[in-house]
Coordinates of C-alpha atoms in Angstrom, one line a residue:
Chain A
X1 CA -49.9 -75.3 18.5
X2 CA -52.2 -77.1 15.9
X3 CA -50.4 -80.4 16.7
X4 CA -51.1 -80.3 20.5
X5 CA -54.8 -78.8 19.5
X6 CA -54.9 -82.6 17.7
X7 CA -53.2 -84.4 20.2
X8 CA -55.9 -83.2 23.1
X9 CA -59.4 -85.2 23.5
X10 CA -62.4 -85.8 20.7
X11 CA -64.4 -83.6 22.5
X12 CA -61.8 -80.8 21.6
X13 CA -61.1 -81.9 18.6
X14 CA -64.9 -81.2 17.7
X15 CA -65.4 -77.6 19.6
X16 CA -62.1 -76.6 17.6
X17 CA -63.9 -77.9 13.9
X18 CA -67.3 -76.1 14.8
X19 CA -65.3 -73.1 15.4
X20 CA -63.6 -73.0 12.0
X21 CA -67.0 -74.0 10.2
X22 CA -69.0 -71.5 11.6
X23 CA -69.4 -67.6 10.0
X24 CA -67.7 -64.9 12.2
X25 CA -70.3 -62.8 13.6
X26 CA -68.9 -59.6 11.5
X27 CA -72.6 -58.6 10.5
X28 CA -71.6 -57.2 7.7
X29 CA -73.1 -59.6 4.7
X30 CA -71.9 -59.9 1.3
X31 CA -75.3 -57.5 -0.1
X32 CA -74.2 -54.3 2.3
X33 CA -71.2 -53.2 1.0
X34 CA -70.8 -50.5 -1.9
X35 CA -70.4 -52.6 -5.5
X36 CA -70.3 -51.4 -9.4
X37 CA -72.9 -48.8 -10.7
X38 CA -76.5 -50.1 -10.5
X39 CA -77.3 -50.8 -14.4
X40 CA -81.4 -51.7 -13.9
X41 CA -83.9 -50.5 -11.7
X42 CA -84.1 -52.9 -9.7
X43 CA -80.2 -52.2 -9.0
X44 CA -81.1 -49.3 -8.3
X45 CA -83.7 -49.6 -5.7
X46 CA -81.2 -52.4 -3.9
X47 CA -78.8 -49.8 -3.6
X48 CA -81.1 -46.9 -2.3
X49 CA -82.3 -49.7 0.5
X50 CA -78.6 -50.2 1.1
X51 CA -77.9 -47.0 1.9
X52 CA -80.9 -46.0 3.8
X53 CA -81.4 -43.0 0.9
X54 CA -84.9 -42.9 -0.4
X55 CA -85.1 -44.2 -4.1
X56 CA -85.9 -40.7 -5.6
X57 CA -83.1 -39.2 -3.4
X58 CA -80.4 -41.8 -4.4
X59 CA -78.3 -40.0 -7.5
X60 CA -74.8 -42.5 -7.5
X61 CA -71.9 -40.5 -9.3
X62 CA -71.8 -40.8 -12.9
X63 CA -70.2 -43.8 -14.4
X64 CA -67.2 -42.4 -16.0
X65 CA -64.6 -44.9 -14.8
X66 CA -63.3 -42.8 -12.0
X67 CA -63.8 -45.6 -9.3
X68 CA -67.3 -44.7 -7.4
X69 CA -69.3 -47.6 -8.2
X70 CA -72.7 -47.3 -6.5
X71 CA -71.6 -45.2 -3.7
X72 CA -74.5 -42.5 -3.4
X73 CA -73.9 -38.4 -4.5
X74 CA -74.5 -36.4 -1.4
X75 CA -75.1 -32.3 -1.5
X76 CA -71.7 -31.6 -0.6
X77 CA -72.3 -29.7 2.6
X78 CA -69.7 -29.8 5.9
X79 CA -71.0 -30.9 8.7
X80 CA -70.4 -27.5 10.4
X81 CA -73.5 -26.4 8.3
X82 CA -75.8 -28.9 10.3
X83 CA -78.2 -28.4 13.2
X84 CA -76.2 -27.6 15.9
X85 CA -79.0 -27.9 18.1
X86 CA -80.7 -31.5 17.1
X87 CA -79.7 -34.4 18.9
X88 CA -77.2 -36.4 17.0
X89 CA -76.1 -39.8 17.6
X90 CA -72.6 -38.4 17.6
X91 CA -72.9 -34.6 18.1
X92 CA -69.1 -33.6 17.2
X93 CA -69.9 -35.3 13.9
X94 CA -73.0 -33.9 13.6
X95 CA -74.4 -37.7 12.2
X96 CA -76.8 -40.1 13.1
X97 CA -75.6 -43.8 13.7
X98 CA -76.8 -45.5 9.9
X99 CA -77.0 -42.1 7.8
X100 CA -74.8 -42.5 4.6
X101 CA -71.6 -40.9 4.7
X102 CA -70.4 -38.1 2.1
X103 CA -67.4 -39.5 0.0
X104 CA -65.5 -36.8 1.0
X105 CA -66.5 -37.0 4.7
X106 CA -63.2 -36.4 6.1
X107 CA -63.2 -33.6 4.2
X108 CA -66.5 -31.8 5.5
X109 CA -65.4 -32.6 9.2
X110 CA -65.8 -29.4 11.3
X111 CA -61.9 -29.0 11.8
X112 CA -61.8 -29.0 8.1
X113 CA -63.4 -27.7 4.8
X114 CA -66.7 -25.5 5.7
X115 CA -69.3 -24.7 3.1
X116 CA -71.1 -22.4 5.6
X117 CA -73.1 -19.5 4.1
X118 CA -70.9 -16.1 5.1
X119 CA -72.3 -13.5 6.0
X120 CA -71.3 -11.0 3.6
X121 CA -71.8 -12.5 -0.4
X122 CA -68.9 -13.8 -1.8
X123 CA -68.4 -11.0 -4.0
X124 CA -68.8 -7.9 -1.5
X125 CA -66.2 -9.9 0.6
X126 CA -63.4 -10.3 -2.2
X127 CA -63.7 -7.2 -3.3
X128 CA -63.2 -5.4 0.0
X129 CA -60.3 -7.8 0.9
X130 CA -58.5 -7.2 -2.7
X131 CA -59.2 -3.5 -2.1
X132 CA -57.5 -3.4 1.3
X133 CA -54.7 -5.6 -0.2
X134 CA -54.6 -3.8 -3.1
X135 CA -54.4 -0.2 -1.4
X136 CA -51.7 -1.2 1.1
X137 CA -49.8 -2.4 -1.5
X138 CA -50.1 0.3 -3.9
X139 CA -49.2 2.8 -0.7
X140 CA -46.3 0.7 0.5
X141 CA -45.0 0.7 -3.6
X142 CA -45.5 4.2 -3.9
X143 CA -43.3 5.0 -0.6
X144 CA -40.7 2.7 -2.0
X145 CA -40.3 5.3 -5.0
X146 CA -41.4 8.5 -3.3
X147 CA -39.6 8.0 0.1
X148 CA -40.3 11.0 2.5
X149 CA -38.3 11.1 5.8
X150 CA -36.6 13.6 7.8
X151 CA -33.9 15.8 6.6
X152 CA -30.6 13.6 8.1
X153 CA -26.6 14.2 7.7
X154 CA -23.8 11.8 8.2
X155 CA -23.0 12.0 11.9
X156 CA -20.0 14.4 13.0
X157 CA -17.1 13.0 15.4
X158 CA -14.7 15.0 16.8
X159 CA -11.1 14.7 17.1
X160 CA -10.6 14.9 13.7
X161 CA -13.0 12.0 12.7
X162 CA -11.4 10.2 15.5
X163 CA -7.6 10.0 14.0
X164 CA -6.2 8.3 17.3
X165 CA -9.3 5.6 17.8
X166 CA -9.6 4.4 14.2
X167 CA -5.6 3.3 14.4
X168 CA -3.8 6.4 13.0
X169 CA -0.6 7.0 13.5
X170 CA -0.2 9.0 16.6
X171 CA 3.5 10.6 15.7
X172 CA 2.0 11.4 12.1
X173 CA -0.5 15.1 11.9
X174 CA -4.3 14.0 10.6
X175 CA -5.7 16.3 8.4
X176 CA -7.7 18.5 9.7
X177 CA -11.6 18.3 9.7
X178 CA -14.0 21.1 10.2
X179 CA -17.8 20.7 10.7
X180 CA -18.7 24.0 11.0
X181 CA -18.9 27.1 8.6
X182 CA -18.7 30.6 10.1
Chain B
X1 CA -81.5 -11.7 4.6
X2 CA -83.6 -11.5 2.3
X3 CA -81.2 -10.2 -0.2
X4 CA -78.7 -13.4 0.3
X5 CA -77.0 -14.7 -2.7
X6 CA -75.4 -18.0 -3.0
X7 CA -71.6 -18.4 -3.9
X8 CA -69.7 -21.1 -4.7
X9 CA -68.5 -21.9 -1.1
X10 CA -71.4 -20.4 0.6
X11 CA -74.4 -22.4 0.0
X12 CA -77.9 -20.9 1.1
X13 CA -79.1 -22.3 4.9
X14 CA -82.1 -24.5 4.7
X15 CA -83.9 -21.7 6.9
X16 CA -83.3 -19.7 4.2
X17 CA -85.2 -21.8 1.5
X18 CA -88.1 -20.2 0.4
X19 CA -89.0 -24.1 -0.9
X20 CA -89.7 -24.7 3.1
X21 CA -92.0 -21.6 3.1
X22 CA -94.1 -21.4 0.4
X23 CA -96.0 -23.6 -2.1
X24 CA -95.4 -27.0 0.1
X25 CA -97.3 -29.7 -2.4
X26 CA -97.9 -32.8 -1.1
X27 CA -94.9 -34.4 -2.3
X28 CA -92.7 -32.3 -0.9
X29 CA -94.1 -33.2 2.4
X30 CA -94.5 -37.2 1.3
X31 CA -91.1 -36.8 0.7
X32 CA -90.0 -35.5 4.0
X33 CA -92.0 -37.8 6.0
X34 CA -89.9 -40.5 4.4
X35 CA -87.0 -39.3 4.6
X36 CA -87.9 -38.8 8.6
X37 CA -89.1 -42.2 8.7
X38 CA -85.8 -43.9 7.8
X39 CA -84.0 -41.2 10.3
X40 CA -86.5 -42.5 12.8
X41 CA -86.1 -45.9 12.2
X42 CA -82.3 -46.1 12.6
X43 CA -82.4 -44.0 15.3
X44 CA -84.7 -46.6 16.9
X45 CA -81.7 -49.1 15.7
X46 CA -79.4 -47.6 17.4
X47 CA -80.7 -47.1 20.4
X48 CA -81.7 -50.3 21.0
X49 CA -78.4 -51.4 20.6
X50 CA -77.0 -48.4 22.9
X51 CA -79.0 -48.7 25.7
X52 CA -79.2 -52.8 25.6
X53 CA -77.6 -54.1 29.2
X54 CA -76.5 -57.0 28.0
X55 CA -74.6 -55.8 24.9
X56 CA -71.0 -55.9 25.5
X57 CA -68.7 -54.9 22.2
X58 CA -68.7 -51.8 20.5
X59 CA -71.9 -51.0 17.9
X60 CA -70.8 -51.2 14.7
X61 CA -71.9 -48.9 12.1
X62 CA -72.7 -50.2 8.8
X63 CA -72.1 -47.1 6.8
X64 CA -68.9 -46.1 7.7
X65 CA -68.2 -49.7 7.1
X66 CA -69.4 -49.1 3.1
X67 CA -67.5 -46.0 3.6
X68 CA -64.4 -47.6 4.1
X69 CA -65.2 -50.3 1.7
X70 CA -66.2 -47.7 -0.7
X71 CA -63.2 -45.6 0.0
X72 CA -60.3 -48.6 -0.3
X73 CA -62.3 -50.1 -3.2
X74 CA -61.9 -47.9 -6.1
X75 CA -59.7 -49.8 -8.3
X76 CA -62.6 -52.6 -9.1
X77 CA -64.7 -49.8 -10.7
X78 CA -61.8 -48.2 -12.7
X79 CA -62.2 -47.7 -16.3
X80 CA -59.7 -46.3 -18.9
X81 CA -62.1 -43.9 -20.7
X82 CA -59.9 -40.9 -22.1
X83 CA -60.8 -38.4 -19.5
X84 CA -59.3 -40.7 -16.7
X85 CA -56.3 -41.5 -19.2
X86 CA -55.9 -37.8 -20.0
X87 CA -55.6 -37.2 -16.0
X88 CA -53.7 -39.8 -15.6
X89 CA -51.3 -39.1 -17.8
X90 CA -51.4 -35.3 -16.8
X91 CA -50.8 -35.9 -13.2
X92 CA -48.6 -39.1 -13.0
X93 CA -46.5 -39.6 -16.6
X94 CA -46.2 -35.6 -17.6
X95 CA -44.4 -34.7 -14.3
X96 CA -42.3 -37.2 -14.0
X97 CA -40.4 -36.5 -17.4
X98 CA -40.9 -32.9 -16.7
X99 CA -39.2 -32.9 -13.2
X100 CA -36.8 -35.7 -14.3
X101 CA -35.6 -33.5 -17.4
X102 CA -36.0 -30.1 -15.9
X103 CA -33.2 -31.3 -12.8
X104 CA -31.1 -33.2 -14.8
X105 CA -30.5 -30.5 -16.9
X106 CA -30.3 -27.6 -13.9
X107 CA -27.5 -29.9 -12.7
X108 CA -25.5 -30.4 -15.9
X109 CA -25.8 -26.6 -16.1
X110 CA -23.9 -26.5 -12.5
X111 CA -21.7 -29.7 -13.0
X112 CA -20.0 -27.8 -16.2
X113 CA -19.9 -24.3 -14.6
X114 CA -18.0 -26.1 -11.6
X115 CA -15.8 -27.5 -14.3
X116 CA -15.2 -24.3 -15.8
X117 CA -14.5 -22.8 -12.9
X118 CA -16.9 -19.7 -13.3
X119 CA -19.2 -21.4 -10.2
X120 CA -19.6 -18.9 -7.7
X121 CA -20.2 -20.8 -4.6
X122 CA -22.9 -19.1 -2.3
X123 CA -20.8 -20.9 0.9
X124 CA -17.8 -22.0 1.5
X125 CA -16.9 -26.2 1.8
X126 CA -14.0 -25.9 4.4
X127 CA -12.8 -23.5 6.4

């Protein structure tokens, strides 16, 4: 394909050079993507104009090797705990078009993780669920070694336990089987 | 509500805040204003962009880009301090002897009771 491209007119041949010479219009330029943890101030401020944060609010992870670079710490909220009610760029996402995204964002979807207050505190909730739990179990364990049911017996067939159907010997006499006491 | 008490995976609501109440200094509310100008401004941005006629690709959103970026790119900011080490070698080089030794080990165990013939075979092969 690249020897008929030659092959064609000068005028092609040009178009085809300017082409491969010129940028592609990505818009993303070299300064806008995440890099290694801002050292100076001025680093710093770069970073927090990067990623639309305020200087005071932009608090990157701490530099401990684990691979976050400058990427900004954001409370780590879901999004179910947003404004259901303001008008979001994208409302399932609950985000505006720009807004820095939470490292974990795929996380804190709505489907997902949810760090929603509850409406009971935490610890009035785990101890009536453990109660409940425990209870039931503590019944169900107790039944298991205490059972109580009604007073049952073997079942009784007649015709002597039934001799013929169980594949005796019908020349031989069974033995005979009472079930009753008078 | 006003008894609420945060836990660790129940966070207290903003409306719920008595910072958004009471005492509001003036750099609280300097702070919000600029944190509602940037909203504002890439709100603007992006509905420029949305409700230009002429535009015809798809808007592209610079920070899930560095997202992304951020995401893929971890190895560049790598360093072997001894925390990372320590969980490295705690959740990649520990369990791989461990599970290694632990199975070769189980099987042996089987292999020479099926030798011995005192393997009691929970199915049968054939029929």
């Amino acid at each position: 394909m690249a020897a008929r491209a030659l092959s064609k007119s000068g005028r092609f041949d040009k178009v085809y050079k300017l082409v491969i010479g010129s940028r592609s219009a990505s818009g993303v330029s070299k300064g806008s993507l995440p890099g290694p943890y801002p050292q100076t101030p001025e680093e710093r401020a770069a970073a927090a104009k990067k990623y639309n944060l305020r200087l005071e609010d932009y608090q990157p992870y701490p530099d401990d090797g684990k691979g976050y670079g400058d990427y900004p710490m954001l409370p780590n909220r879901s999004q179910q705990e947003r404004d259901p009610w303001y008008s979001w760029d994208h409302p399932d996402l609950r985000r505006n078009w720009g807004e820095s995204m939470h490292w974990d964002f795929d996380m804190y979807t709505r489907n997902r993780v949810d760090t929603s207050p509850s409406p009971v505190d935490w610890s009035t909730m785990s101890k009536t669920l453990l109660g409940y739990l425990g209870f039931m179990l503590l019944m169900f364990g107790l039944g298991e070694v205490f059972p109580m049911y009604q007073p049952v017996m073997p079942k009784q067939y007649p015709y002597n336990d039934l001799y013929l159907e169980r594949g005796g010997d019908p020349e031989k006499q069974p033995k005979p089987v009472k079930h009753y006491e008078i | 509500m006003a008894d609420y008490k945060e836990a660790p995976l129940a966070s207290r609501p903003k409306t719920l805040d008595p910072a958004e109440y009471f005492n509001l200094s003036p750099e609280y509310r300097r702070a919000e204003e600029e944190r509602a100008a940037i909203r504002a401004r890439l709100k603007r941005q992006y509905q420029m962009q949305l409700n230009n006629p002429l535009r015809k690709e798809l808007i592209e959103d610079p920070a899930l880009t560095r997202w992304t970026y951020a995401r893929v790119h971890v190895l560049p900011n790598f360093k072997a301090t001894p925390k990372t080490s320590l969980l490295g070698g705690l959740f990649g080089v520990f369990p791989l002897f461990a599970l290694y030794f632990l199975f070769s080990s189980d099987r042996n165990k089987k292999e020479q009771q099926i030798k011995d013939g005192t393997y009691q075979r929970p199915y049968r092969l054939s029929y």
